[in-house]
Short mmCIF file of N, CA, C and O in Angstrom, two decimals:
data_model
loop_
_atom_site.label_atom_id
_atom_site.label_comp_id
_atom_site.label_asym_id
_atom_site.label_seq_id
_atom_site.Cartn_x
_atom_site.Cartn_y
_atom_site.Cartn_z
N MET X 11 -19.73 27.28 -16.28
CA MET X 11 -19.50 26.23 -17.21
C MET X 11 -18.52 26.70 -18.30
O MET X 11 -17.70 25.92 -18.64
N ARG X 12 -18.79 27.80 -18.84
CA ARG X 12 -17.99 28.23 -19.98
C ARG X 12 -16.60 28.40 -19.59
O ARG X 12 -15.67 28.05 -20.33
N GLU X 13 -16.27 28.90 -18.38
CA GLU X 13 -14.93 29.15 -17.93
C GLU X 13 -14.24 27.85 -17.81
O GLU X 13 -13.02 27.75 -18.09
N ASP X 14 -14.92 26.84 -17.24
CA ASP X 14 -14.29 25.48 -17.08
C ASP X 14 -13.96 24.94 -18.44
O ASP X 14 -12.87 24.31 -18.57
N ALA X 15 -14.78 25.09 -19.44
CA ALA X 15 -14.55 24.53 -20.73
C ALA X 15 -13.47 25.25 -21.37
O ALA X 15 -12.56 24.53 -22.04
N GLU X 16 -13.31 26.47 -21.28
CA GLU X 16 -12.28 27.31 -21.84
C GLU X 16 -10.95 26.96 -21.14
O GLU X 16 -9.90 26.72 -21.82
N PHE X 17 -11.00 26.73 -19.76
CA PHE X 17 -9.75 26.37 -19.06
C PHE X 17 -9.25 25.04 -19.61
O PHE X 17 -8.10 24.88 -19.96
N TRP X 18 -10.08 24.04 -19.69
CA TRP X 18 -9.74 22.70 -20.13
C TRP X 18 -9.36 22.67 -21.62
O TRP X 18 -8.49 21.88 -21.99
N LEU X 19 -9.94 23.53 -22.41
CA LEU X 19 -9.56 23.50 -23.88
C LEU X 19 -8.18 23.76 -24.02
O LEU X 19 -7.53 23.11 -24.77
N ASP X 20 -7.66 24.77 -23.46
CA ASP X 20 -6.23 25.16 -23.71
C ASP X 20 -5.24 24.00 -23.25
O ASP X 20 -4.34 23.67 -23.90
N HIS X 21 -5.63 23.33 -22.06
CA HIS X 21 -4.88 22.28 -21.56
C HIS X 21 -5.02 21.06 -22.40
O HIS X 21 -3.95 20.37 -22.78
N VAL X 22 -6.16 20.63 -22.85
CA VAL X 22 -6.38 19.55 -23.70
C VAL X 22 -5.68 19.69 -25.10
O VAL X 22 -5.00 18.80 -25.62
N LEU X 23 -5.71 20.92 -25.66
CA LEU X 23 -5.03 21.14 -26.92
C LEU X 23 -3.50 21.06 -26.76
O LEU X 23 -2.83 20.48 -27.61
N GLU X 24 -3.00 21.52 -25.60
CA GLU X 24 -1.56 21.36 -25.43
C GLU X 24 -1.11 19.91 -25.32
O GLU X 24 -0.15 19.47 -25.87
N VAL X 25 -1.89 19.07 -24.64
CA VAL X 25 -1.64 17.63 -24.54
C VAL X 25 -1.75 17.03 -25.93
O VAL X 25 -0.88 16.21 -26.30
N HIS X 26 -2.75 17.33 -26.66
CA HIS X 26 -3.10 16.81 -27.87
C HIS X 26 -2.12 17.14 -28.98
O HIS X 26 -1.53 16.28 -29.72
N THR X 27 -1.85 18.44 -29.17
CA THR X 27 -1.05 18.93 -30.27
C THR X 27 0.29 19.37 -29.94
O THR X 27 1.15 19.55 -30.73
N GLY X 28 0.51 19.68 -28.59
CA GLY X 28 1.74 20.23 -28.10
C GLY X 28 1.69 21.71 -27.91
O GLY X 28 2.49 22.32 -27.22
N LEU X 29 0.63 22.41 -28.43
CA LEU X 29 0.48 23.81 -28.27
C LEU X 29 -0.88 24.15 -27.62
O LEU X 29 -1.87 23.62 -27.94
N PRO X 30 -0.88 25.06 -26.60
CA PRO X 30 -2.11 25.47 -26.06
C PRO X 30 -2.99 26.26 -27.17
O PRO X 30 -2.36 26.79 -28.17
N GLY X 31 -4.30 26.43 -26.86
CA GLY X 31 -5.12 27.13 -27.66
C GLY X 31 -4.82 28.56 -27.97
O GLY X 31 -5.05 29.09 -29.05
N PHE X 32 -4.06 29.11 -27.01
CA PHE X 32 -3.77 30.63 -27.15
C PHE X 32 -2.32 30.84 -27.91
O PHE X 32 -1.79 31.94 -27.99
N ALA X 33 -1.73 29.77 -28.34
CA ALA X 33 -0.42 29.87 -28.95
C ALA X 33 -0.41 30.79 -30.23
O ALA X 33 -1.36 30.61 -30.97
N ALA X 34 0.64 31.49 -30.35
CA ALA X 34 0.75 32.35 -31.44
C ALA X 34 1.04 31.61 -32.76
O ALA X 34 1.76 30.48 -32.62
N PRO X 35 0.80 31.95 -33.90
CA PRO X 35 1.13 31.33 -35.12
C PRO X 35 2.63 31.17 -35.20
O PRO X 35 3.37 32.10 -34.84
N GLY X 36 3.13 30.03 -35.58
CA GLY X 36 4.59 29.72 -35.67
C GLY X 36 5.22 29.32 -34.26
O GLY X 36 6.43 29.04 -34.27
N ALA X 37 4.45 29.24 -33.20
CA ALA X 37 4.93 28.84 -31.89
C ALA X 37 5.29 27.32 -32.07
O ALA X 37 4.82 26.64 -32.90
N VAL X 38 6.28 26.92 -31.25
CA VAL X 38 6.72 25.59 -31.19
C VAL X 38 6.38 25.03 -29.68
O VAL X 38 6.22 25.74 -28.79
N PRO X 39 6.08 23.67 -29.68
CA PRO X 39 5.67 23.07 -28.35
C PRO X 39 6.82 23.16 -27.37
O PRO X 39 8.03 23.16 -27.78
N ARG X 40 6.50 23.26 -26.21
CA ARG X 40 7.50 23.11 -25.06
C ARG X 40 8.05 21.68 -25.18
O ARG X 40 7.20 20.76 -25.61
N PRO X 41 9.28 21.44 -24.94
CA PRO X 41 9.78 20.05 -25.06
C PRO X 41 8.94 18.98 -24.44
O PRO X 41 8.74 17.92 -24.89
N CYS X 42 8.45 19.29 -23.21
CA CYS X 42 7.68 18.28 -22.45
C CYS X 42 6.42 17.95 -23.11
O CYS X 42 5.74 16.97 -22.68
N PHE X 43 5.91 18.81 -24.02
CA PHE X 43 4.56 18.57 -24.65
C PHE X 43 4.70 18.32 -26.18
O PHE X 43 3.76 18.15 -26.84
N ASP X 44 6.02 18.19 -26.68
CA ASP X 44 6.23 17.96 -28.03
C ASP X 44 5.82 16.58 -28.38
O ASP X 44 6.44 15.61 -27.88
N PRO X 45 4.80 16.29 -29.29
CA PRO X 45 4.31 14.94 -29.59
C PRO X 45 5.47 14.17 -30.28
O PRO X 45 5.40 12.93 -30.31
N ASP X 46 6.48 14.77 -30.85
CA ASP X 46 7.53 14.04 -31.49
C ASP X 46 8.51 13.51 -30.52
O ASP X 46 9.25 12.63 -30.82
N ARG X 47 8.51 14.12 -29.26
CA ARG X 47 9.47 13.66 -28.19
C ARG X 47 8.89 12.89 -27.02
O ARG X 47 9.58 12.30 -26.33
N THR X 48 7.58 13.01 -26.85
CA THR X 48 6.86 12.47 -25.75
C THR X 48 5.64 11.58 -26.11
O THR X 48 5.03 11.89 -27.19
N THR X 49 5.27 10.69 -25.28
CA THR X 49 4.05 9.89 -25.55
C THR X 49 2.90 10.63 -24.96
O THR X 49 3.07 11.47 -24.13
N LEU X 50 1.64 10.20 -25.28
CA LEU X 50 0.50 10.80 -24.76
C LEU X 50 0.38 10.59 -23.27
O LEU X 50 0.14 11.44 -22.48
N ARG X 51 0.86 9.34 -22.80
CA ARG X 51 0.89 9.05 -21.35
C ARG X 51 1.75 9.94 -20.58
O ARG X 51 1.53 10.47 -19.53
N GLN X 52 2.93 10.29 -21.22
CA GLN X 52 3.90 11.27 -20.58
C GLN X 52 3.24 12.64 -20.53
O GLN X 52 3.32 13.32 -19.54
N ARG X 53 2.57 13.02 -21.58
CA ARG X 53 1.92 14.35 -21.55
C ARG X 53 0.85 14.50 -20.53
O ARG X 53 0.63 15.50 -19.87
N TYR X 54 0.00 13.38 -20.45
CA TYR X 54 -0.99 13.37 -19.37
C TYR X 54 -0.38 13.59 -18.07
O TYR X 54 -0.96 14.37 -17.25
N ALA X 55 0.66 12.89 -17.73
CA ALA X 55 1.23 12.96 -16.42
C ALA X 55 1.85 14.32 -16.23
O ALA X 55 1.80 14.92 -15.13
N ILE X 56 2.51 14.87 -17.18
CA ILE X 56 3.11 16.13 -17.03
C ILE X 56 2.15 17.20 -16.83
O ILE X 56 2.17 18.15 -16.07
N LYS X 57 1.02 17.14 -17.61
CA LYS X 57 -0.11 18.18 -17.57
C LYS X 57 -0.75 18.17 -16.21
O LYS X 57 -0.99 19.10 -15.54
N ALA X 58 -0.98 16.85 -15.69
CA ALA X 58 -1.57 16.71 -14.32
C ALA X 58 -0.69 17.34 -13.29
O ALA X 58 -1.11 18.00 -12.49
N ALA X 59 0.70 17.00 -13.39
CA ALA X 59 1.58 17.53 -12.38
C ALA X 59 1.56 19.10 -12.49
O ALA X 59 1.68 19.79 -11.46
N GLU X 60 1.60 19.70 -13.61
CA GLU X 60 1.56 21.14 -13.83
C GLU X 60 0.34 21.71 -13.23
O GLU X 60 0.41 22.76 -12.54
N LEU X 61 -0.90 21.12 -13.34
CA LEU X 61 -2.13 21.61 -12.89
C LEU X 61 -2.00 21.40 -11.33
O LEU X 61 -2.60 22.39 -10.65
N ARG X 62 -1.62 20.35 -10.78
CA ARG X 62 -1.54 20.25 -9.35
C ARG X 62 -0.61 21.26 -8.71
O ARG X 62 -0.94 21.77 -7.70
N ALA X 63 0.51 21.53 -9.32
CA ALA X 63 1.39 22.66 -8.94
C ALA X 63 0.65 23.96 -8.90
O ALA X 63 0.94 24.88 -8.07
N ALA X 64 -0.35 24.18 -9.75
CA ALA X 64 -1.20 25.40 -9.79
C ALA X 64 -2.45 25.21 -8.81
O ALA X 64 -3.39 26.01 -9.05
N HIS X 65 -2.41 24.26 -7.95
CA HIS X 65 -3.47 24.04 -6.94
C HIS X 65 -4.79 23.57 -7.56
O HIS X 65 -5.84 23.89 -6.99
N HIS X 66 -4.71 22.74 -8.60
CA HIS X 66 -5.84 22.09 -9.10
C HIS X 66 -5.73 20.62 -8.90
O HIS X 66 -4.69 20.06 -9.11
N GLN X 67 -6.74 20.09 -8.28
CA GLN X 67 -6.70 18.56 -7.90
C GLN X 67 -7.06 17.77 -9.21
O GLN X 67 -8.19 17.52 -9.41
N VAL X 68 -6.00 17.41 -9.94
CA VAL X 68 -6.22 16.67 -11.16
C VAL X 68 -5.22 15.53 -11.23
O VAL X 68 -4.12 15.62 -10.87
N SER X 69 -5.77 14.49 -11.84
CA SER X 69 -4.80 13.26 -12.09
C SER X 69 -4.59 13.12 -13.52
O SER X 69 -5.35 13.77 -14.38
N ALA X 70 -3.67 12.30 -14.01
CA ALA X 70 -3.38 12.03 -15.32
C ALA X 70 -4.60 11.45 -15.94
O ALA X 70 -4.93 11.70 -17.20
N GLY X 71 -5.34 10.64 -15.21
CA GLY X 71 -6.65 9.94 -15.79
C GLY X 71 -7.61 11.05 -16.05
O GLY X 71 -8.43 10.93 -17.07
N THR X 72 -7.76 12.08 -15.23
CA THR X 72 -8.72 13.21 -15.53
C THR X 72 -8.31 13.96 -16.81
O THR X 72 -9.16 14.16 -17.59
N VAL X 73 -7.02 14.14 -17.03
CA VAL X 73 -6.59 14.81 -18.20
C VAL X 73 -6.90 13.95 -19.38
O VAL X 73 -7.34 14.42 -20.49
N GLU X 74 -6.70 12.65 -19.24
CA GLU X 74 -6.97 11.67 -20.39
C GLU X 74 -8.46 11.74 -20.74
O GLU X 74 -8.86 11.87 -21.86
N ARG X 75 -9.35 11.68 -19.68
CA ARG X 75 -10.75 11.64 -19.94
C ARG X 75 -11.23 12.92 -20.59
O ARG X 75 -12.05 12.93 -21.46
N LYS X 76 -10.67 14.04 -20.22
CA LYS X 76 -11.08 15.29 -20.73
C LYS X 76 -10.64 15.42 -22.28
O LYS X 76 -11.39 15.79 -23.07
N ARG X 77 -9.45 14.83 -22.49
CA ARG X 77 -8.96 14.89 -23.99
C ARG X 77 -9.84 13.93 -24.84
O ARG X 77 -10.24 14.30 -25.91
N LEU X 78 -10.16 12.77 -24.25
CA LEU X 78 -11.05 11.89 -25.00
C LEU X 78 -12.49 12.38 -25.14
O LEU X 78 -13.10 12.32 -26.29
N ALA X 79 -12.96 13.04 -24.21
CA ALA X 79 -14.32 13.70 -24.31
C ALA X 79 -14.37 14.77 -25.29
O ALA X 79 -15.26 14.95 -26.11
N TRP X 80 -13.23 15.54 -25.44
CA TRP X 80 -13.11 16.55 -26.40
C TRP X 80 -13.00 15.96 -27.76
O TRP X 80 -13.67 16.59 -28.73
N LEU X 81 -12.30 14.93 -27.91
CA LEU X 81 -12.25 14.17 -29.26
C LEU X 81 -13.59 13.78 -29.68
O LEU X 81 -13.93 13.90 -30.87
N ARG X 82 -14.35 13.24 -28.77
CA ARG X 82 -15.76 12.70 -29.13
C ARG X 82 -16.75 13.78 -29.35
O ARG X 82 -17.61 13.67 -30.32
N GLU X 83 -16.79 14.80 -28.48
CA GLU X 83 -17.85 15.78 -28.47
C GLU X 83 -17.43 17.21 -28.77
O GLU X 83 -18.29 18.10 -28.75
N GLY X 84 -16.28 17.48 -28.97
CA GLY X 84 -15.75 18.82 -29.08
C GLY X 84 -15.83 19.56 -27.79
O GLY X 84 -15.60 18.94 -26.66
N VAL X 85 -15.98 20.85 -27.78
CA VAL X 85 -15.98 21.69 -26.59
C VAL X 85 -17.08 21.23 -25.58
O VAL X 85 -16.90 21.26 -24.41
N TRP X 86 -18.18 20.81 -26.13
CA TRP X 86 -19.18 20.35 -25.30
C TRP X 86 -18.68 19.20 -24.30
O TRP X 86 -19.25 19.01 -23.25
N GLY X 87 -17.82 18.34 -24.82
CA GLY X 87 -17.30 17.33 -23.94
C GLY X 87 -16.50 17.81 -22.80
O GLY X 87 -16.33 17.12 -21.79
N LEU X 88 -16.06 19.08 -22.76
CA LEU X 88 -15.35 19.64 -21.64
C LEU X 88 -16.27 20.29 -20.59
O LEU X 88 -15.81 20.70 -19.55
N VAL X 89 -17.55 20.39 -20.86
CA VAL X 89 -18.45 21.00 -19.99
C VAL X 89 -18.86 20.06 -18.87
O VAL X 89 -19.19 18.85 -19.14
N ASP X 90 -18.79 20.49 -17.64
CA ASP X 90 -19.21 19.71 -16.54
C ASP X 90 -20.76 19.69 -16.47
O ASP X 90 -21.43 20.68 -16.27
N LYS X 91 -21.40 18.53 -16.90
CA LYS X 91 -22.82 18.48 -17.16
C LYS X 91 -23.62 18.21 -15.86
O LYS X 91 -24.81 18.02 -15.81
N ARG X 92 -23.01 18.08 -14.70
CA ARG X 92 -23.66 17.79 -13.51
C ARG X 92 -24.70 18.81 -13.18
O ARG X 92 -25.80 18.54 -12.68
N SER X 93 -24.39 20.08 -13.44
CA SER X 93 -25.29 21.09 -13.12
C SER X 93 -26.62 21.11 -14.08
O SER X 93 -27.50 21.81 -13.91
N LEU X 94 -26.50 20.34 -15.21
CA LEU X 94 -27.56 20.35 -16.12
C LEU X 94 -28.55 19.24 -15.90
O LEU X 94 -29.63 19.21 -16.42
N ARG X 95 -28.23 18.32 -14.95
CA ARG X 95 -29.11 17.29 -14.56
C ARG X 95 -30.36 17.75 -13.90
O ARG X 95 -30.22 18.62 -13.07
N THR X 96 -31.42 17.14 -14.25
CA THR X 96 -32.66 17.47 -13.59
C THR X 96 -33.18 16.27 -12.70
O THR X 96 -32.84 15.18 -13.09
N THR X 97 -33.96 16.54 -11.78
CA THR X 97 -34.54 15.37 -11.01
C THR X 97 -35.98 15.59 -10.90
O THR X 97 -36.52 16.69 -11.14
N THR X 98 -36.73 14.51 -10.77
CA THR X 98 -38.03 14.50 -10.73
C THR X 98 -38.55 14.86 -9.31
O THR X 98 -37.70 14.83 -8.42
N ALA X 99 -39.79 14.93 -9.12
CA ALA X 99 -40.30 15.19 -7.77
C ALA X 99 -40.00 14.04 -6.75
O ALA X 99 -39.88 14.19 -5.60
N HIS X 100 -39.85 12.82 -7.37
CA HIS X 100 -39.55 11.63 -6.59
C HIS X 100 -38.11 11.21 -6.61
O HIS X 100 -37.76 10.13 -6.20
N GLY X 101 -37.22 12.15 -7.16
CA GLY X 101 -35.82 11.68 -7.18
C GLY X 101 -35.64 10.65 -8.22
O GLY X 101 -36.23 10.55 -9.37
N ARG X 102 -34.78 9.59 -7.89
CA ARG X 102 -34.46 8.48 -8.78
C ARG X 102 -35.24 7.28 -8.41
O ARG X 102 -34.85 6.17 -8.93
N VAL X 103 -36.32 7.38 -7.55
CA VAL X 103 -37.04 6.13 -7.23
C VAL X 103 -37.99 5.85 -8.33
O VAL X 103 -38.63 6.65 -8.92
N GLU X 104 -38.10 4.53 -8.65
CA GLU X 104 -39.04 4.10 -9.69
C GLU X 104 -40.49 4.00 -9.12
O GLU X 104 -40.72 3.88 -7.96
#
């Protein structure tokens, strides 16, 4: 869980601010992620294409959902909560 959240945090920060979380002080955004030159939609698409090239099955919509979850919930929004769900002895039957 932690690794996934850390992975997404760097990518979401780059889409949101233009700089990944590990950027050095004084760093400038890559032109394709510069908020002054590109729209959010463009940055979503570019990030998704970049991640697909690195063999991650990600769409622009996934990148958008991750960014919006991060804005709402912080890093907790980047955690895949499926493993946290619990089931009762009877499953989901009423």
